[in-house]
């Protein structure tokens, strides 16, 4: 089957948006150029033992210097939208300081470059790169950081608001709290439950204040948040309780306060002594009405009860199933879980319309005779886009889909070892090569646009 034949079978609404996604620390490089200062990811990646092979984002894809040709590349993929994140410490390199003009110029070039190429800019304020000076001053546990975030958000809305298609506050706050402060995998690499709960709450407050600040600045700018909801399943019938607790902790601590202005009852009961003192008082600030939300989905989560009865809530353990298809990073491929997840979330919570803001696969195919034959990624994308179409046909309001990622990049604790790109990057030369999956995606976007032009 050719790309066009297979893509034509996917039925999507007329104004459905296709895009590609990236994040600042993963692609920009130029880590200490033009006034940018360190974020917690610079510190973490420069700490021996934290990132595979000692890799850092110092150079990454050198996107800071190649923004114009990278935008040309995005245009060649025929997408209608580009999702990127701002580097907070490039724009505001010092505590309480002025905006950094060179940083501002860079994002002006990026956003204007999108508009010149008919790419709708979808911006993220926080993709995990907290300025180090804010971390040193108490980080997300401190209200000062939430206030600084609201000021930063207001600046973005004031300066860029009339050129952005949407803005999200946080990308995957689960990662910048639980993965970073409880599991110790991401910056700052701690394993501390009370701190984790304070950070979750602090980020929620920052989100609420930022939404208020941006609304006041530009009331017609569509605002949202991106969550990596887990598609949780019990590994056997007897572990249903574990699945409920896991969902409550890993999804409920985010969805319930953000969309319903409350924390999950069971989690609160179990964790009460560890929760921040003001957690009830802050809920009205946190639960701001949103225009949309973003779902990042890669793989399902199978759980059972934790081995030890002494474990703290949710006392669950993840289980890897045998005999399933996995990507090179080890994540199980199961597209129907995406349809089920969307249906479950819309059944459980009152949610605005959604974009799939990330979906994709790590496959480490290399360049052979000038091409990259990554058929498994193409198949992964096709299955998951069909899963989105299935959810839409069942009434779920999904407005668009962003492939993760435009190009191979710095995959956090995995360094450069895992390649998620539609475009291959040779890190020694910075040469970009569109992979087979990238050509397929470009055909899909083209045929979809051919049938129905994107709305402005
Ligand atoms: C995330 C992040 C991305 C990752 C991607 C692959 O979802 O973890 O938003 O920055 O690179 O998801 O892990």
Short mmCIF file of C-alpha atoms and ligand atoms in Angstrom, two decimals:
data_model
loop_
_atom_site.label_atom_id
_atom_site.label_comp_id
_atom_site.label_asym_id
_atom_site.label_seq_id
_atom_site.Cartn_x
_atom_site.Cartn_y
_atom_site.Cartn_z
CA UNK A 1 0.00 0.00 0.00
CA UNK A 2 1.38 3.45 -0.82
CA UNK A 3 1.40 6.22 1.74
CA UNK A 4 -1.49 7.96 0.02
CA UNK A 5 -3.65 4.88 -0.18
CA UNK A 6 -3.15 4.11 3.48
CA UNK A 7 -3.55 7.72 4.65
CA UNK A 8 -6.78 8.18 2.70
CA UNK A 9 -8.39 5.54 4.84
CA UNK A 10 -8.15 7.76 7.91
CA UNK A 11 -11.35 9.76 8.28
CA UNK A 12 -10.85 12.99 10.20
CA UNK A 13 -12.90 16.17 10.59
CA UNK A 14 -12.38 18.94 8.00
CA UNK A 15 -10.54 21.37 10.24
CA UNK A 16 -8.37 18.74 11.99
CA UNK A 17 -4.84 20.10 12.53
CA UNK A 18 -1.68 18.07 11.94
CA UNK A 19 1.58 19.23 13.46
CA UNK A 20 4.98 18.31 14.79
CA UNK A 21 6.29 19.00 18.29
CA UNK A 22 9.60 19.82 19.98
CA UNK A 23 10.83 21.35 23.25
CA UNK A 24 13.45 24.02 23.87
CA UNK A 25 16.05 22.12 25.90
CA UNK A 26 15.80 19.10 23.62
CA UNK A 27 16.69 20.95 20.41
CA UNK A 28 17.95 24.51 20.87
CA UNK A 29 21.52 24.09 22.12
CA UNK A 30 23.35 27.45 22.45
CA UNK A 31 23.01 26.80 26.15
CA UNK A 32 25.28 29.59 27.28
CA UNK A 33 25.02 31.94 24.32
CA UNK A 34 23.45 35.36 23.97
CA UNK A 35 22.71 35.76 27.64
CA UNK A 36 20.90 32.49 28.38
CA UNK A 37 21.57 31.17 31.89
CA UNK A 38 21.31 27.64 33.27
CA UNK A 39 18.09 25.77 33.91
CA UNK A 40 17.80 22.76 36.22
CA UNK A 41 18.29 20.58 33.14
CA UNK A 42 21.70 22.14 32.42
CA UNK A 43 22.72 21.45 36.00
CA UNK A 44 21.30 17.93 35.99
CA UNK A 45 22.77 16.89 32.64
CA UNK A 46 26.19 18.18 33.74
CA UNK A 47 26.01 16.07 36.92
CA UNK A 48 27.86 12.80 36.30
CA UNK A 49 25.64 9.74 36.25
CA UNK A 50 22.34 11.51 35.66
CA UNK A 51 22.08 11.28 31.86
CA UNK A 52 23.14 8.32 29.74
CA UNK A 53 26.64 8.73 28.29
CA UNK A 54 26.99 12.10 30.03
CA UNK A 55 25.01 13.73 27.21
CA UNK A 56 23.84 17.32 27.66
CA UNK A 57 21.69 19.82 25.76
CA UNK A 58 24.65 22.20 25.27
CA UNK A 59 24.48 21.81 21.49
CA UNK A 60 21.52 19.45 20.97
CA UNK A 61 20.21 19.99 17.40
CA UNK A 62 21.74 23.47 17.24
CA UNK A 63 18.25 24.70 16.44
CA UNK A 64 19.02 28.13 17.92
CA UNK A 65 21.32 28.77 14.95
CA UNK A 66 19.30 26.83 12.39
CA UNK A 67 15.78 28.01 13.13
CA UNK A 68 15.12 29.26 9.63
CA UNK A 69 16.15 26.06 7.82
CA UNK A 70 14.39 23.96 10.46
CA UNK A 71 11.18 25.87 9.78
CA UNK A 72 11.65 25.15 6.08
CA UNK A 73 11.93 21.49 7.02
CA UNK A 74 8.69 21.64 9.01
CA UNK A 75 7.00 23.27 6.04
CA UNK A 76 8.19 20.43 3.81
CA UNK A 77 6.31 18.01 6.07
CA UNK A 78 3.07 19.73 4.97
CA UNK A 79 1.89 20.18 8.54
CA UNK A 80 -0.33 23.09 9.53
CA UNK A 81 1.09 23.65 13.01
CA UNK A 82 4.31 23.64 15.01
CA UNK A 83 4.40 23.02 18.77
CA UNK A 84 7.51 24.36 20.52
CA UNK A 85 8.45 25.58 24.00
CA UNK A 86 10.04 28.77 25.23
CA UNK A 87 13.23 28.56 27.27
CA UNK A 88 12.37 30.61 30.36
CA UNK A 89 16.03 31.23 31.24
CA UNK A 90 16.78 32.43 27.70
CA UNK A 91 14.04 35.05 28.02
CA UNK A 92 14.57 35.90 31.71
CA UNK A 93 18.14 34.91 32.59
CA UNK A 94 18.24 36.54 36.05
CA UNK A 95 16.03 36.86 39.11
CA UNK A 96 13.65 39.78 38.76
CA UNK A 97 15.65 41.00 35.76
CA UNK A 98 14.73 42.50 32.42
CA UNK A 99 13.87 40.43 29.39
CA UNK A 100 16.91 39.29 27.39
CA UNK A 101 16.70 41.02 24.01
CA UNK A 102 18.60 38.29 22.16
CA UNK A 103 16.19 35.67 23.51
CA UNK A 104 13.24 37.78 22.50
CA UNK A 105 14.67 38.23 19.00
CA UNK A 106 15.09 34.46 18.66
CA UNK A 107 11.46 33.72 19.52
CA UNK A 108 10.29 36.61 17.31
CA UNK A 109 12.18 34.99 14.43
CA UNK A 110 10.72 31.59 15.28
CA UNK A 111 7.11 32.77 15.54
CA UNK A 112 7.24 35.13 12.57
CA UNK A 113 8.95 32.34 10.61
CA UNK A 114 6.04 30.02 11.43
CA UNK A 115 3.48 32.58 10.28
CA UNK A 116 5.38 33.26 7.05
CA UNK A 117 5.17 29.54 6.31
CA UNK A 118 1.49 29.16 7.29
CA UNK A 119 2.35 27.18 10.39
CA UNK A 120 0.14 27.83 13.40
CA UNK A 121 2.42 28.37 16.42
CA UNK A 122 1.40 26.29 19.47
CA UNK A 123 3.53 27.48 22.38
CA UNK A 124 4.43 25.81 25.68
CA UNK A 125 5.65 27.96 28.57
CA UNK A 126 7.20 25.21 30.67
CA UNK A 127 8.73 22.05 29.25
CA UNK A 128 10.70 21.23 32.43
CA UNK A 129 13.56 23.76 32.19
CA UNK A 130 13.10 25.76 35.40
CA UNK A 131 15.68 28.57 35.61
CA UNK A 132 18.34 27.49 38.10
CA UNK A 133 18.05 30.79 40.00
CA UNK A 134 14.39 30.01 40.75
CA UNK A 135 15.22 26.48 41.86
CA UNK A 136 17.90 27.86 44.16
CA UNK A 137 15.30 30.17 45.65
CA UNK A 138 12.86 27.38 46.60
CA UNK A 139 11.69 26.14 43.18
CA UNK A 140 8.10 25.00 42.72
CA UNK A 141 7.63 24.61 46.46
CA UNK A 142 7.79 28.37 46.80
CA UNK A 143 4.95 30.75 45.95
CA UNK A 144 7.62 33.12 44.58
CA UNK A 145 8.18 30.74 41.67
CA UNK A 146 4.45 30.63 40.90
CA UNK A 147 4.37 34.43 40.88
CA UNK A 148 7.45 34.59 38.65
CA UNK A 149 5.76 32.11 36.31
CA UNK A 150 2.63 34.29 36.14
CA UNK A 151 4.80 37.33 35.24
CA UNK A 152 6.60 35.32 32.58
CA UNK A 153 3.23 34.13 31.20
CA UNK A 154 1.91 37.68 31.11
CA UNK A 155 4.98 38.79 29.22
CA UNK A 156 4.46 36.03 26.63
CA UNK A 157 0.80 36.97 26.17
CA UNK A 158 1.62 40.71 25.93
CA UNK A 159 4.48 40.34 23.50
CA UNK A 160 3.61 37.28 21.39
CA UNK A 161 -0.10 36.78 22.12
CA UNK A 162 -1.47 38.17 18.86
CA UNK A 163 0.81 35.84 16.87
CA UNK A 164 0.30 32.60 18.79
CA UNK A 165 -2.44 30.12 17.95
CA UNK A 166 -2.55 28.64 21.45
CA UNK A 167 -0.50 28.67 24.66
CA UNK A 168 -0.19 25.92 27.25
CA UNK A 169 1.23 26.58 30.69
CA UNK A 170 2.82 23.23 31.58
CA UNK A 171 3.88 20.24 29.54
CA UNK A 172 3.31 17.06 31.52
CA UNK A 173 3.41 18.33 35.10
CA UNK A 174 3.49 14.61 36.10
CA UNK A 175 7.04 14.46 34.71
CA UNK A 176 8.21 17.70 36.33
CA UNK A 177 6.89 16.48 39.71
CA UNK A 178 6.52 12.70 40.13
CA UNK A 179 9.22 11.62 37.68
CA UNK A 180 11.59 14.33 38.93
CA UNK A 181 10.95 14.56 42.70
CA UNK A 182 9.68 11.05 43.54
CA UNK A 183 11.30 8.69 41.05
CA UNK A 184 14.51 10.73 40.72
CA UNK A 185 14.77 10.16 36.97
CA UNK A 186 14.50 13.75 35.75
CA UNK A 187 15.90 17.03 37.09
CA UNK A 188 16.41 17.72 39.93
CA UNK A 189 16.58 13.97 40.59
CA UNK A 190 15.04 13.66 44.08
CA UNK A 191 13.11 10.86 45.79
CA UNK A 192 10.93 12.64 48.31
CA UNK A 193 7.13 12.21 48.51
CA UNK A 194 6.25 15.29 50.64
CA UNK A 195 8.34 17.49 48.32
CA UNK A 196 6.67 15.87 45.31
CA UNK A 197 3.23 16.76 46.63
CA UNK A 198 4.32 20.36 47.27
CA UNK A 199 5.74 20.59 43.77
CA UNK A 200 2.55 19.21 42.20
CA UNK A 201 0.54 21.76 44.14
CA UNK A 202 2.98 24.60 43.45
CA UNK A 203 2.87 23.91 39.72
CA UNK A 204 -0.94 23.82 39.83
CA UNK A 205 -0.99 27.24 41.51
CA UNK A 206 1.49 28.56 38.95
CA UNK A 207 -0.75 27.24 36.18
CA UNK A 208 -3.83 28.95 37.65
CA UNK A 209 -2.06 32.29 38.16
CA UNK A 210 -0.55 32.15 34.67
CA UNK A 211 -3.94 31.48 33.07
CA UNK A 212 -5.41 34.45 34.96
CA UNK A 213 -2.51 36.68 33.91
CA UNK A 214 -2.73 35.68 30.24
CA UNK A 215 -6.53 36.07 30.16
CA UNK A 216 -6.16 39.58 31.56
CA UNK A 217 -3.58 40.39 28.89
CA UNK A 218 -5.27 38.80 25.87
CA UNK A 219 -8.73 37.43 26.45
CA UNK A 220 -9.12 35.74 23.04
CA UNK A 221 -5.87 33.73 23.17
CA UNK A 222 -6.79 30.00 23.49
CA UNK A 223 -5.19 28.62 26.66
CA UNK A 224 -4.67 25.11 27.98
CA UNK A 225 -2.36 22.59 29.63
CA UNK A 226 -0.73 19.37 28.38
CA UNK A 227 -1.10 16.21 30.48
CA UNK A 228 0.41 12.78 29.96
CA UNK A 229 -2.55 10.87 31.32
CA UNK A 230 -1.71 7.23 31.93
CA UNK A 231 -3.87 4.53 30.36
CA UNK A 232 -3.91 2.31 33.46
CA UNK A 233 -4.95 -1.35 33.37
CA UNK A 234 -4.90 -4.05 36.07
CA UNK A 235 -2.66 -6.93 35.10
CA UNK A 236 -5.27 -9.42 36.38
CA UNK A 237 -8.80 -9.22 37.74
CA UNK A 238 -7.55 -9.36 41.32
CA UNK A 239 -5.53 -6.16 40.88
CA UNK A 240 -8.45 -3.85 40.03
CA UNK A 241 -7.89 -2.01 43.30
CA UNK A 242 -4.29 -1.29 42.33
CA UNK A 243 -5.43 0.12 38.98
CA UNK A 244 -7.95 2.40 40.68
CA UNK A 245 -5.34 3.70 43.14
CA UNK A 246 -2.77 4.13 40.39
CA UNK A 247 -5.24 6.11 38.26
CA UNK A 248 -6.19 8.21 41.29
CA UNK A 249 -2.60 9.13 42.12
CA UNK A 250 -0.99 9.44 38.69
CA UNK A 251 -3.96 10.97 36.83
CA UNK A 252 -6.35 12.16 39.55
CA UNK A 253 -3.82 14.43 41.30
CA UNK A 254 -3.69 16.40 38.04
CA UNK A 255 -7.11 16.15 36.39
CA UNK A 256 -9.23 16.64 39.51
CA UNK A 257 -7.72 19.89 40.81
CA UNK A 258 -7.20 21.37 37.34
CA UNK A 259 -10.66 20.60 35.96
CA UNK A 260 -12.85 20.07 39.02
CA UNK A 261 -11.21 22.15 41.75
CA UNK A 262 -10.70 19.24 44.15
CA UNK A 263 -8.14 16.56 44.94
CA UNK A 264 -9.09 12.86 44.66
CA UNK A 265 -10.80 11.77 47.87
CA UNK A 266 -8.91 8.51 48.43
CA UNK A 267 -5.54 10.11 47.72
CA UNK A 268 -6.27 12.95 50.13
CA UNK A 269 -7.28 10.49 52.84
CA UNK A 270 -4.14 8.43 52.35
CA UNK A 271 -1.71 11.33 52.00
CA UNK A 272 -3.35 13.94 54.25
CA UNK A 273 -0.44 14.55 56.65
CA UNK A 274 1.95 15.07 53.73
CA UNK A 275 -0.13 17.54 51.73
CA UNK A 276 0.77 21.23 51.67
CA UNK A 277 -1.12 23.16 54.38
CA UNK A 278 -3.02 25.46 52.02
CA UNK A 279 -3.99 22.82 49.50
CA UNK A 280 -7.76 23.29 49.93
CA UNK A 281 -7.60 27.11 49.87
CA UNK A 282 -5.72 27.23 46.57
CA UNK A 283 -8.17 25.08 44.60
CA UNK A 284 -10.26 28.00 43.21
CA UNK A 285 -7.05 29.58 41.83
CA UNK A 286 -5.99 26.28 40.27
CA UNK A 287 -9.25 25.34 38.52
CA UNK A 288 -9.34 27.99 35.81
CA UNK A 289 -11.62 27.41 32.82
CA UNK A 290 -9.50 26.27 29.85
CA UNK A 291 -10.20 26.46 26.12
CA UNK A 292 -8.57 23.10 25.38
CA UNK A 293 -6.16 20.59 26.85
CA UNK A 294 -3.43 18.46 25.30
CA UNK A 295 -2.93 14.72 25.73
CA UNK A 296 0.51 13.14 25.30
CA UNK A 297 0.18 9.41 24.81
CA UNK A 298 2.83 6.78 24.02
CA UNK A 299 2.09 3.50 25.81
CA UNK A 300 -0.29 1.84 28.29
CA UNK A 301 0.51 1.17 31.96
CA UNK A 302 -0.17 -2.25 33.53
CA UNK A 303 -0.18 -2.36 37.30
CA UNK A 304 -0.41 -4.64 40.29
CA UNK A 305 -0.21 -4.20 44.08
CA UNK A 306 3.19 -3.16 45.42
CA UNK A 307 5.26 -6.07 46.76
CA UNK A 308 5.42 -4.62 50.27
CA UNK A 309 2.31 -3.74 52.26
CA UNK A 310 4.27 -0.88 53.91
CA UNK A 311 4.53 1.13 50.73
CA UNK A 312 2.90 4.52 50.75
CA UNK A 313 -0.15 5.33 48.64
CA UNK A 314 -0.82 4.37 45.87
CA UNK A 315 1.24 1.23 46.70
CA UNK A 316 1.26 -0.07 43.14
CA UNK A 317 3.92 -1.52 40.88
CA UNK A 318 4.13 -1.33 37.10
CA UNK A 319 4.37 -4.62 35.24
CA UNK A 320 5.91 -5.22 31.81
CA UNK A 321 3.84 -7.66 29.78
CA UNK A 322 5.57 -10.45 27.87
CA UNK A 323 5.18 -11.07 24.17
CA UNK A 324 4.12 -7.59 23.14
CA UNK A 325 5.55 -5.27 20.50
CA UNK A 326 7.89 -2.68 21.96
CA UNK A 327 9.72 0.34 20.59
CA UNK A 328 13.50 0.65 21.03
CA UNK A 329 13.05 2.48 24.35
CA UNK A 330 11.05 -0.54 25.58
CA UNK A 331 7.57 1.01 25.54
CA UNK A 332 4.73 -1.32 24.58
CA UNK A 333 2.90 -0.40 21.36
CA UNK A 334 -0.88 -0.52 21.85
CA UNK A 335 -2.90 2.00 19.88
CA UNK A 336 -6.41 0.96 20.97
CA UNK A 337 -5.49 2.10 24.50
CA UNK A 338 -5.36 5.66 23.14
CA UNK A 339 -9.00 5.45 22.02
CA UNK A 340 -9.99 3.90 25.35
CA UNK A 341 -8.02 6.48 27.34
CA UNK A 342 -9.75 9.38 25.59
CA UNK A 343 -13.16 7.81 26.20
CA UNK A 344 -12.38 7.12 29.84
CA UNK A 345 -11.05 10.61 30.55
CA UNK A 346 -14.07 12.27 28.95
CA UNK A 347 -16.36 9.96 30.94
CA UNK A 348 -14.57 10.69 34.24
CA UNK A 349 -13.88 14.43 33.94
CA UNK A 350 -15.49 17.56 32.48
CA UNK A 351 -12.94 18.37 29.82
CA UNK A 352 -12.77 20.98 27.08
CA UNK A 353 -11.77 19.93 23.52
CA UNK A 354 -8.43 18.23 23.17
CA UNK A 355 -5.37 18.07 20.94
CA UNK A 356 -3.09 15.06 20.89
CA UNK A 357 -0.04 17.20 21.62
CA UNK A 358 2.46 14.31 21.48
CA UNK A 359 2.52 10.79 20.13
CA UNK A 360 5.39 8.95 18.56
CA UNK A 361 7.95 6.20 18.86
CA UNK A 362 11.65 5.73 19.58
CA UNK A 363 13.26 3.67 16.82
CA UNK A 364 16.96 4.03 16.26
CA UNK A 365 17.23 3.37 12.55
CA UNK A 366 20.36 4.94 11.12
CA UNK A 367 21.13 6.53 7.80
CA UNK A 368 21.76 3.95 5.05
CA UNK A 369 22.67 5.20 1.57
CA UNK A 370 21.12 8.57 2.23
CA UNK A 371 17.80 7.32 3.63
CA UNK A 372 16.29 6.09 6.90
CA UNK A 373 13.89 3.18 6.49
CA UNK A 374 11.89 3.38 9.71
CA UNK A 375 8.78 1.44 8.76
CA UNK A 376 7.91 0.60 12.41
CA UNK A 377 7.57 4.32 13.21
CA UNK A 378 5.34 4.84 10.17
CA UNK A 379 3.15 1.94 11.31
CA UNK A 380 3.07 3.27 14.87
CA UNK A 381 1.92 6.69 13.68
CA UNK A 382 -0.69 5.26 11.36
CA UNK A 383 -2.17 3.00 14.06
CA UNK A 384 -2.35 5.82 16.57
CA UNK A 385 -3.84 8.37 14.17
CA UNK A 386 -6.49 5.77 13.36
CA UNK A 387 -7.07 5.35 17.10
CA UNK A 388 -7.65 9.10 17.34
CA UNK A 389 -10.07 8.93 14.38
CA UNK A 390 -11.91 6.11 16.18
CA UNK A 391 -12.30 8.25 19.31
CA UNK A 392 -13.59 11.16 17.21
CA UNK A 393 -16.13 8.87 15.54
CA UNK A 394 -17.38 8.03 19.03
CA UNK A 395 -17.94 11.67 19.85
CA UNK A 396 -14.66 12.78 21.49
CA UNK A 397 -13.72 16.31 20.43
CA UNK A 398 -10.09 15.96 19.29
CA UNK A 399 -9.01 18.95 17.23
CA UNK A 400 -5.55 17.92 16.11
CA UNK A 401 -2.54 15.63 16.32
CA UNK A 402 1.15 16.47 16.82
CA UNK A 403 3.81 13.89 16.09
CA UNK A 404 6.65 13.69 18.60
CA UNK A 405 9.03 14.69 17.29
CA UNK A 406 10.03 16.83 14.37
CA UNK A 407 13.59 15.53 14.60
CA UNK A 408 15.80 13.29 16.73
CA UNK A 409 16.81 15.19 19.84
CA UNK A 410 18.01 15.13 23.46
CA UNK A 411 15.77 12.51 25.05
CA UNK A 412 16.24 13.66 28.67
CA UNK A 413 17.79 10.95 30.90
CA UNK A 414 18.33 8.79 27.79
CA UNK A 415 20.53 11.46 26.21
CA UNK A 416 20.87 11.06 22.44
CA UNK A 417 20.46 7.27 22.59
CA UNK A 418 16.77 7.28 21.69
CA UNK A 419 15.59 8.75 18.40
CA UNK A 420 11.97 9.94 18.19
CA UNK A 421 12.29 12.09 15.05
CA UNK A 422 10.47 12.08 11.73
CA UNK A 423 13.73 13.62 10.63
CA UNK A 424 17.09 11.99 11.34
CA UNK A 425 19.82 14.16 12.86
CA UNK A 426 23.48 13.33 12.40
CA UNK A 427 24.80 14.91 15.60
CA UNK A 428 28.37 15.15 14.28
CA UNK A 429 27.40 17.25 11.25
CA UNK A 430 23.88 18.45 12.21
CA UNK A 431 22.71 17.15 8.87
CA UNK A 432 18.95 16.53 8.76
CA UNK A 433 17.42 13.72 6.66
CA UNK A 434 13.68 13.16 6.39
CA UNK A 435 12.98 9.52 7.32
CA UNK A 436 10.54 7.23 5.55
CA UNK A 437 8.00 8.00 8.33
CA UNK A 438 8.48 11.72 7.69
CA UNK A 439 7.69 11.29 4.00
CA UNK A 440 4.65 9.20 4.90
CA UNK A 441 3.46 11.84 7.38
CA UNK A 442 3.96 14.59 4.79
CA UNK A 443 1.79 12.62 2.34
CA UNK A 444 -0.87 12.12 4.99
CA UNK A 445 -0.92 15.84 5.87
CA UNK A 446 -0.97 16.76 2.19
CA UNK A 447 -3.89 14.49 1.37
CA UNK A 448 -5.80 15.69 4.42
CA UNK A 449 -5.21 19.31 3.51
CA UNK A 450 -6.06 18.54 -0.08
CA UNK A 451 -9.46 17.32 1.05
CA UNK A 452 -10.02 20.10 3.51
CA UNK A 453 -7.89 23.20 3.97
CA UNK A 454 -6.88 24.03 7.53
CA UNK A 455 -8.90 26.70 9.25
CA UNK A 456 -7.00 29.95 9.89
C1 LIG B 1 7.46 13.68 27.18
C2 LIG B 1 8.02 14.92 26.70
C3 LIG B 1 8.95 14.81 25.53
C4 LIG B 1 9.67 13.51 25.36
C5 LIG B 1 8.82 12.51 24.65
C6 LIG B 1 9.47 11.15 24.52
O1 LIG B 1 6.35 13.35 26.85
O2 LIG B 1 8.13 12.96 27.91
O3 LIG B 1 7.05 15.87 26.47
O4 LIG B 1 9.82 15.85 25.81
O5 LIG B 1 10.83 13.66 24.67
O6 LIG B 1 7.64 12.30 25.34
O7 LIG B 1 9.77 10.64 25.77
#
